[in-house]
mmCIF file of C-alpha atoms in Angstrom:
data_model
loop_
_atom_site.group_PDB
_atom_site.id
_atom_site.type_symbol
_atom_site.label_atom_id
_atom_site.label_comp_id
_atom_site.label_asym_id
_atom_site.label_seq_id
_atom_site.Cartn_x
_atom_site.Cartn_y
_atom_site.Cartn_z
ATOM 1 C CA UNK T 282 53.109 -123.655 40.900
ATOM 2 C CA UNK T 283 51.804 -122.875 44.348
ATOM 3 C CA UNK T 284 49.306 -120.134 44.617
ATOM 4 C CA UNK T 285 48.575 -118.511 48.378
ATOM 5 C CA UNK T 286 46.455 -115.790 47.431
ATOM 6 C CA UNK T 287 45.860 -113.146 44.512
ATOM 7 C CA UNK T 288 47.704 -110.238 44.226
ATOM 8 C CA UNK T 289 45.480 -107.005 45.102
ATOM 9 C CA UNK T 290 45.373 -102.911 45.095
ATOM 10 C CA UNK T 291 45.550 -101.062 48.358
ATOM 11 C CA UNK T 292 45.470 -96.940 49.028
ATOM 12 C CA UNK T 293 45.885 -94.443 47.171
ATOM 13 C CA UNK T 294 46.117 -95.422 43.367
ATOM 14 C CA UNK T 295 45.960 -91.762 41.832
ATOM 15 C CA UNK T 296 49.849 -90.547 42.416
ATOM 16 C CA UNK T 297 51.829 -93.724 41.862
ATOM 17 C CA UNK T 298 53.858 -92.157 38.808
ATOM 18 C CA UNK T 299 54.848 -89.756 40.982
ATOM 19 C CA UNK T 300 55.449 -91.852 44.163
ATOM 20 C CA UNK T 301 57.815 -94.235 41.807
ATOM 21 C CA UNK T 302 59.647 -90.904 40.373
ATOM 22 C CA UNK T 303 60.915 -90.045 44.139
ATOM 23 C CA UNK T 304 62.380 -93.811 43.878
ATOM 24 C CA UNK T 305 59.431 -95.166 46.780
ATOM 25 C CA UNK T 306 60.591 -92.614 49.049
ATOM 26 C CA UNK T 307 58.099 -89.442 49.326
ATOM 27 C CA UNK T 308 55.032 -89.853 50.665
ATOM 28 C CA UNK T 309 52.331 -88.026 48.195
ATOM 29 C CA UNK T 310 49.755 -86.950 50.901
ATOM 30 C CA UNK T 311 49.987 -83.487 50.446
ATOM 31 C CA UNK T 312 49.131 -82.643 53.997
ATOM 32 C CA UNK T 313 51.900 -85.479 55.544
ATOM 33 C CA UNK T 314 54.586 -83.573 58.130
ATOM 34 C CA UNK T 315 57.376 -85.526 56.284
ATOM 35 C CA UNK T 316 56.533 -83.581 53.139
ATOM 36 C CA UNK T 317 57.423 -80.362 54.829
ATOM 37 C CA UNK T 318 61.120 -81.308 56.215
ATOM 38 C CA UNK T 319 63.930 -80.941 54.629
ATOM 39 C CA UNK T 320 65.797 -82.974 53.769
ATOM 40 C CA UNK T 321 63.389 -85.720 53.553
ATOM 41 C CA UNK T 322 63.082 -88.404 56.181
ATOM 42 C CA UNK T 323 62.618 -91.693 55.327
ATOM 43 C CA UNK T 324 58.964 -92.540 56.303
ATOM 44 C CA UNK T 325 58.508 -94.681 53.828
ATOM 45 C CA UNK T 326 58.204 -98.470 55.260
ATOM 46 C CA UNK T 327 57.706 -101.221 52.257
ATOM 47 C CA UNK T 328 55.616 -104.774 53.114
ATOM 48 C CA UNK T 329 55.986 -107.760 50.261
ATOM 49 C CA UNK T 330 52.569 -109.736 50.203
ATOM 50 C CA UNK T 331 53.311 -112.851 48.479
ATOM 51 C CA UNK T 332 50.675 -114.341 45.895
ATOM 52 C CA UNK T 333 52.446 -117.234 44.575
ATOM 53 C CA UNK T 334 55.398 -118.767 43.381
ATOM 54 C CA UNK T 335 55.940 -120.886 39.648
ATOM 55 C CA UNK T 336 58.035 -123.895 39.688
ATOM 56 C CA UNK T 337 60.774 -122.260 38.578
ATOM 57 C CA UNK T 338 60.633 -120.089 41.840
ATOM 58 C CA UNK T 339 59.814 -116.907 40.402
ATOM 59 C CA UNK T 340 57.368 -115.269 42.888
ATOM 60 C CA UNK T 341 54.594 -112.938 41.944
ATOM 61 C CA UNK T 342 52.374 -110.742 44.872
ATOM 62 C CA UNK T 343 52.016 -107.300 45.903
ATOM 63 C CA UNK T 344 54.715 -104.730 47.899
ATOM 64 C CA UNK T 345 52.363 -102.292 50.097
ATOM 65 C CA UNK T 346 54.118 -99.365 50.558
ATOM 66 C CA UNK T 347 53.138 -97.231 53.311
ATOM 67 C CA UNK T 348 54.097 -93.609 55.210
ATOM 68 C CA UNK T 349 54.917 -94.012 59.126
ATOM 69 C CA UNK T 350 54.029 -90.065 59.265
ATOM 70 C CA UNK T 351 50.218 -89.863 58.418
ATOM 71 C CA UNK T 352 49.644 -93.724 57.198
ATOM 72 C CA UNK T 353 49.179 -92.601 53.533
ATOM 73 C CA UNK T 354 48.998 -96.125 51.196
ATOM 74 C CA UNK T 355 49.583 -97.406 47.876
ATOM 75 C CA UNK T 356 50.969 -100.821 46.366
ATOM 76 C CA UNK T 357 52.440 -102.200 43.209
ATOM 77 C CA UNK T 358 51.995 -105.162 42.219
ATOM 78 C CA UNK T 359 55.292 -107.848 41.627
ATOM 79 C CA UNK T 360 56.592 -110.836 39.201
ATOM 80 C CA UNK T 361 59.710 -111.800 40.108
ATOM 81 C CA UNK T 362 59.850 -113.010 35.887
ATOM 82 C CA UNK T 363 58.918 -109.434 34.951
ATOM 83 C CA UNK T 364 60.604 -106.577 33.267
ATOM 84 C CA UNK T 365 60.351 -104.155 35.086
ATOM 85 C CA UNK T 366 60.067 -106.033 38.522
ATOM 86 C CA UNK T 367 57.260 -103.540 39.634
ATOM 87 C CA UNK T 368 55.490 -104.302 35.533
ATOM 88 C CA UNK T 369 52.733 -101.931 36.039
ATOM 89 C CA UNK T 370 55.710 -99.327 36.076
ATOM 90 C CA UNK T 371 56.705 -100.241 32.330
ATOM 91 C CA UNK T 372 55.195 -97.489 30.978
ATOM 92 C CA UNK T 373 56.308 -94.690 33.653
ATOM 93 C CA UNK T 374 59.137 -92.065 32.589
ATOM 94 C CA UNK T 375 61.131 -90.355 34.618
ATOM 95 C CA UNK T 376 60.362 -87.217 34.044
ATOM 96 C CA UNK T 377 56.456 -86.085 34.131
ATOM 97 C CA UNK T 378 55.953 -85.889 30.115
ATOM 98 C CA UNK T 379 55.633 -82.417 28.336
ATOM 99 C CA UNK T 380 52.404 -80.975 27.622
ATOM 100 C CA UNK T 381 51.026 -80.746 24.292
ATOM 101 C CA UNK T 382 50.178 -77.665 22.887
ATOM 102 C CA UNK T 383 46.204 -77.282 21.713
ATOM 103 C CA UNK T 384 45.979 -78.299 17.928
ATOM 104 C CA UNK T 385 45.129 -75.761 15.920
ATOM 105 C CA UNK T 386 42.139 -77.833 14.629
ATOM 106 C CA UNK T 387 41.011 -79.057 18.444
ATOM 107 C CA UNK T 388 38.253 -76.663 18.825
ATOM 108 C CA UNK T 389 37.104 -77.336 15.186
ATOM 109 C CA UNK T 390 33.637 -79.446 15.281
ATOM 110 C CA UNK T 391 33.902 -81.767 12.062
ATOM 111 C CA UNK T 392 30.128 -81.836 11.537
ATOM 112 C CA UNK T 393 29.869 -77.786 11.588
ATOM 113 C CA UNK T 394 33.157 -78.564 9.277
ATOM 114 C CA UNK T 395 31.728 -80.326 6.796
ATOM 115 C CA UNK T 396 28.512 -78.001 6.633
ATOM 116 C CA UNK T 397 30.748 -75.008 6.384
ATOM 117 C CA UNK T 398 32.204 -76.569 3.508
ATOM 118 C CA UNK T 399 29.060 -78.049 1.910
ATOM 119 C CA UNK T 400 30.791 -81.504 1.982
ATOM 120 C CA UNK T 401 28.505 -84.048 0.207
ATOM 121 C CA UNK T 402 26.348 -86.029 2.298
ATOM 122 C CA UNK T 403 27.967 -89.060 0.422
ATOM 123 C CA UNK T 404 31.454 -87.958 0.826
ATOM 124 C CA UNK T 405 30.315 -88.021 5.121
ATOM 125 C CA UNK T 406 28.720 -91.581 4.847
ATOM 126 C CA UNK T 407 31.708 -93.191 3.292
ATOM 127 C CA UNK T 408 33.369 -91.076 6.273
ATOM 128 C CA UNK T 409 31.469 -91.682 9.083
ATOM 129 C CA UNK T 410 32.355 -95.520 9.995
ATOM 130 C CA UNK T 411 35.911 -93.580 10.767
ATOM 131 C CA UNK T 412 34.906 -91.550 13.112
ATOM 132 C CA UNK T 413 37.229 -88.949 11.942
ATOM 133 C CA UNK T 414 38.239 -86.058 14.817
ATOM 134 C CA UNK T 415 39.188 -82.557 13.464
ATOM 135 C CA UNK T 416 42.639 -83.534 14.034
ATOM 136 C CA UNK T 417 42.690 -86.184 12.422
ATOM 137 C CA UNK T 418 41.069 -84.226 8.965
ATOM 138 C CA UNK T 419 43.584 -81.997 9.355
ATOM 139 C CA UNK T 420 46.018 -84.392 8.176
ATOM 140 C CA UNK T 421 44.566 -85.709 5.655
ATOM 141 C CA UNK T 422 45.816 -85.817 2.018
ATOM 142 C CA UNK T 423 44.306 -87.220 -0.857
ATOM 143 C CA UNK T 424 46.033 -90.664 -0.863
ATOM 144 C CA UNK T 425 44.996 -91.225 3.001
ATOM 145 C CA UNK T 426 41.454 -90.150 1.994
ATOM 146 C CA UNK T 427 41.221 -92.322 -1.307
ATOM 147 C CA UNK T 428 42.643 -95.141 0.930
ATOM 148 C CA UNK T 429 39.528 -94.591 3.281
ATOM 149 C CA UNK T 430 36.967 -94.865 0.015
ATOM 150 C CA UNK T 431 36.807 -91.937 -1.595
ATOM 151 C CA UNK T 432 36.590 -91.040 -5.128
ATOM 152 C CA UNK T 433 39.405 -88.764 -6.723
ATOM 153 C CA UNK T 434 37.163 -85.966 -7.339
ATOM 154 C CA UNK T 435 36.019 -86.180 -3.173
ATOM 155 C CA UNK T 436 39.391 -86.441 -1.970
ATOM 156 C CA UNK T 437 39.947 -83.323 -4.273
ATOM 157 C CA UNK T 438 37.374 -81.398 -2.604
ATOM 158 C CA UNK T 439 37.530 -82.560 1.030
ATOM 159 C CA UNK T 440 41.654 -81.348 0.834
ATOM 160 C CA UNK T 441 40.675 -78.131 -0.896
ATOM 161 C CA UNK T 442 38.424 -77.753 2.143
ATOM 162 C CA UNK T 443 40.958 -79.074 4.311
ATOM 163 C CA UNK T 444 43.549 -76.574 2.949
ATOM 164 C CA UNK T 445 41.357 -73.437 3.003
ATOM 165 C CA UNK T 446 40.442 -74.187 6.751
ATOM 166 C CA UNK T 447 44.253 -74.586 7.585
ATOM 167 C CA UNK T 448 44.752 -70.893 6.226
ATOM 168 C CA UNK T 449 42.002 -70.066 8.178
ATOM 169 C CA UNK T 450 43.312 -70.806 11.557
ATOM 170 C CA UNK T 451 46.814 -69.654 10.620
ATOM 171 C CA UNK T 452 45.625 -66.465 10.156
ATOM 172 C CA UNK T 453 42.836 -66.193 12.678
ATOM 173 C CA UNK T 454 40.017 -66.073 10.463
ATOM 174 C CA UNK T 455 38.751 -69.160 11.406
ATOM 175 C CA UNK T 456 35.595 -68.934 13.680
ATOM 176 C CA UNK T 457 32.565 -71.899 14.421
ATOM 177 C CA UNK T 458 29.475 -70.603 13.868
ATOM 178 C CA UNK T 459 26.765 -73.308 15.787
ATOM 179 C CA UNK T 460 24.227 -71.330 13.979
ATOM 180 C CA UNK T 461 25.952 -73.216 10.645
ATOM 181 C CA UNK T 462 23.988 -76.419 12.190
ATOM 182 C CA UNK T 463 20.538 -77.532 10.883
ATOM 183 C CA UNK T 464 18.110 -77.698 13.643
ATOM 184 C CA UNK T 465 17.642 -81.434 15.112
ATOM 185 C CA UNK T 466 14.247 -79.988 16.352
ATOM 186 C CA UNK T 467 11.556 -81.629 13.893
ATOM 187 C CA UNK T 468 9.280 -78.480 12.346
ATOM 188 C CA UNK T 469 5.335 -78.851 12.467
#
């Protein structure tokens, strides 16, 4: 294996996902003439920086890809033995994903939660090491919480609890209440 160099990140690193959506063809400086035009021109110029090659002559380096407009940079980096050739693309799509909706239990703080609900302290230390979100209570059932260490009987009550705050936020009754919080002031 002969290695000339390492292979490296140049420019801009932020809108790549993007950049390899218009096929390495539009710059992504927002302020960049070429952006404007239509059609397109092709201002995009492409520079292979080789790292190395194995003995089997796969090579592995960096392509800088850069706009002849306003100079706007970015790379990707290469292996000749990788699928996809560009591999930090593996995980792009080509289209920019759909956002998620909010969860219904996203603005729910679990500590507050399990006050509300006069959860046993025990029932939260056998929790805690989980580091449960409010999401992820929500979709709890008494199996999944047995499976994490609970008793029958606390499974029982943290899905009652689970249920009645579901019907909660369904119907819009559902409202936090810091004031539910002891104080983590110490009293003199």
């Amino acid at each position: 294996m002969a290695a000339w160099g390492s292979q490296f990140s140049t420019g801009d690193q932020g809108n790549r996902e993007e950049f390899w959506r218009s096929g390495f063809q539009t710059c992504q400086n927002s302020s960049c003439q070429s952006r404007k035009q239509d059609p397109k021109p092709k201002t995009i110029r492409s520079e292979d920086v080789p790292a190395g090659c194995r003995m089997n002559g796969d090579g592995y380096g960096t392509t800088v890809f850069t706009c002849s407009e306003c100079g706007w940079k970015t790379s990707f980096q290469y292996d000749d033995a990788s699928e996809p050739y560009y591999y930090e693309t593996r995980d792009f799509r080509d289209t920019p994903p759909i956002p998620r909706p909010p969860h219904p239990w996203d603005g729910v703080s679990v500590e507050e939660w399990y006050f509300r609900h006069n959860i046993d302290p025990r029932i939260r230390s056998k929790l805690r090491p989980y580091a449960l979100s409010a999401v992820d209570l929500s979709e709890m059932t008494s199996p999944r919480l047995k499976a994490l260490g609970l008793k029958l009987d606390e499974a029982q009550t943290m899905v009652q609890a689970i249920v009645e705050t579901r019907r909660q936020l369904d119907n819009g009754t559902y409202h936090e209440k810091s004031s539910i919080l002891p104080s983590s002031k110490p009293t003199t």
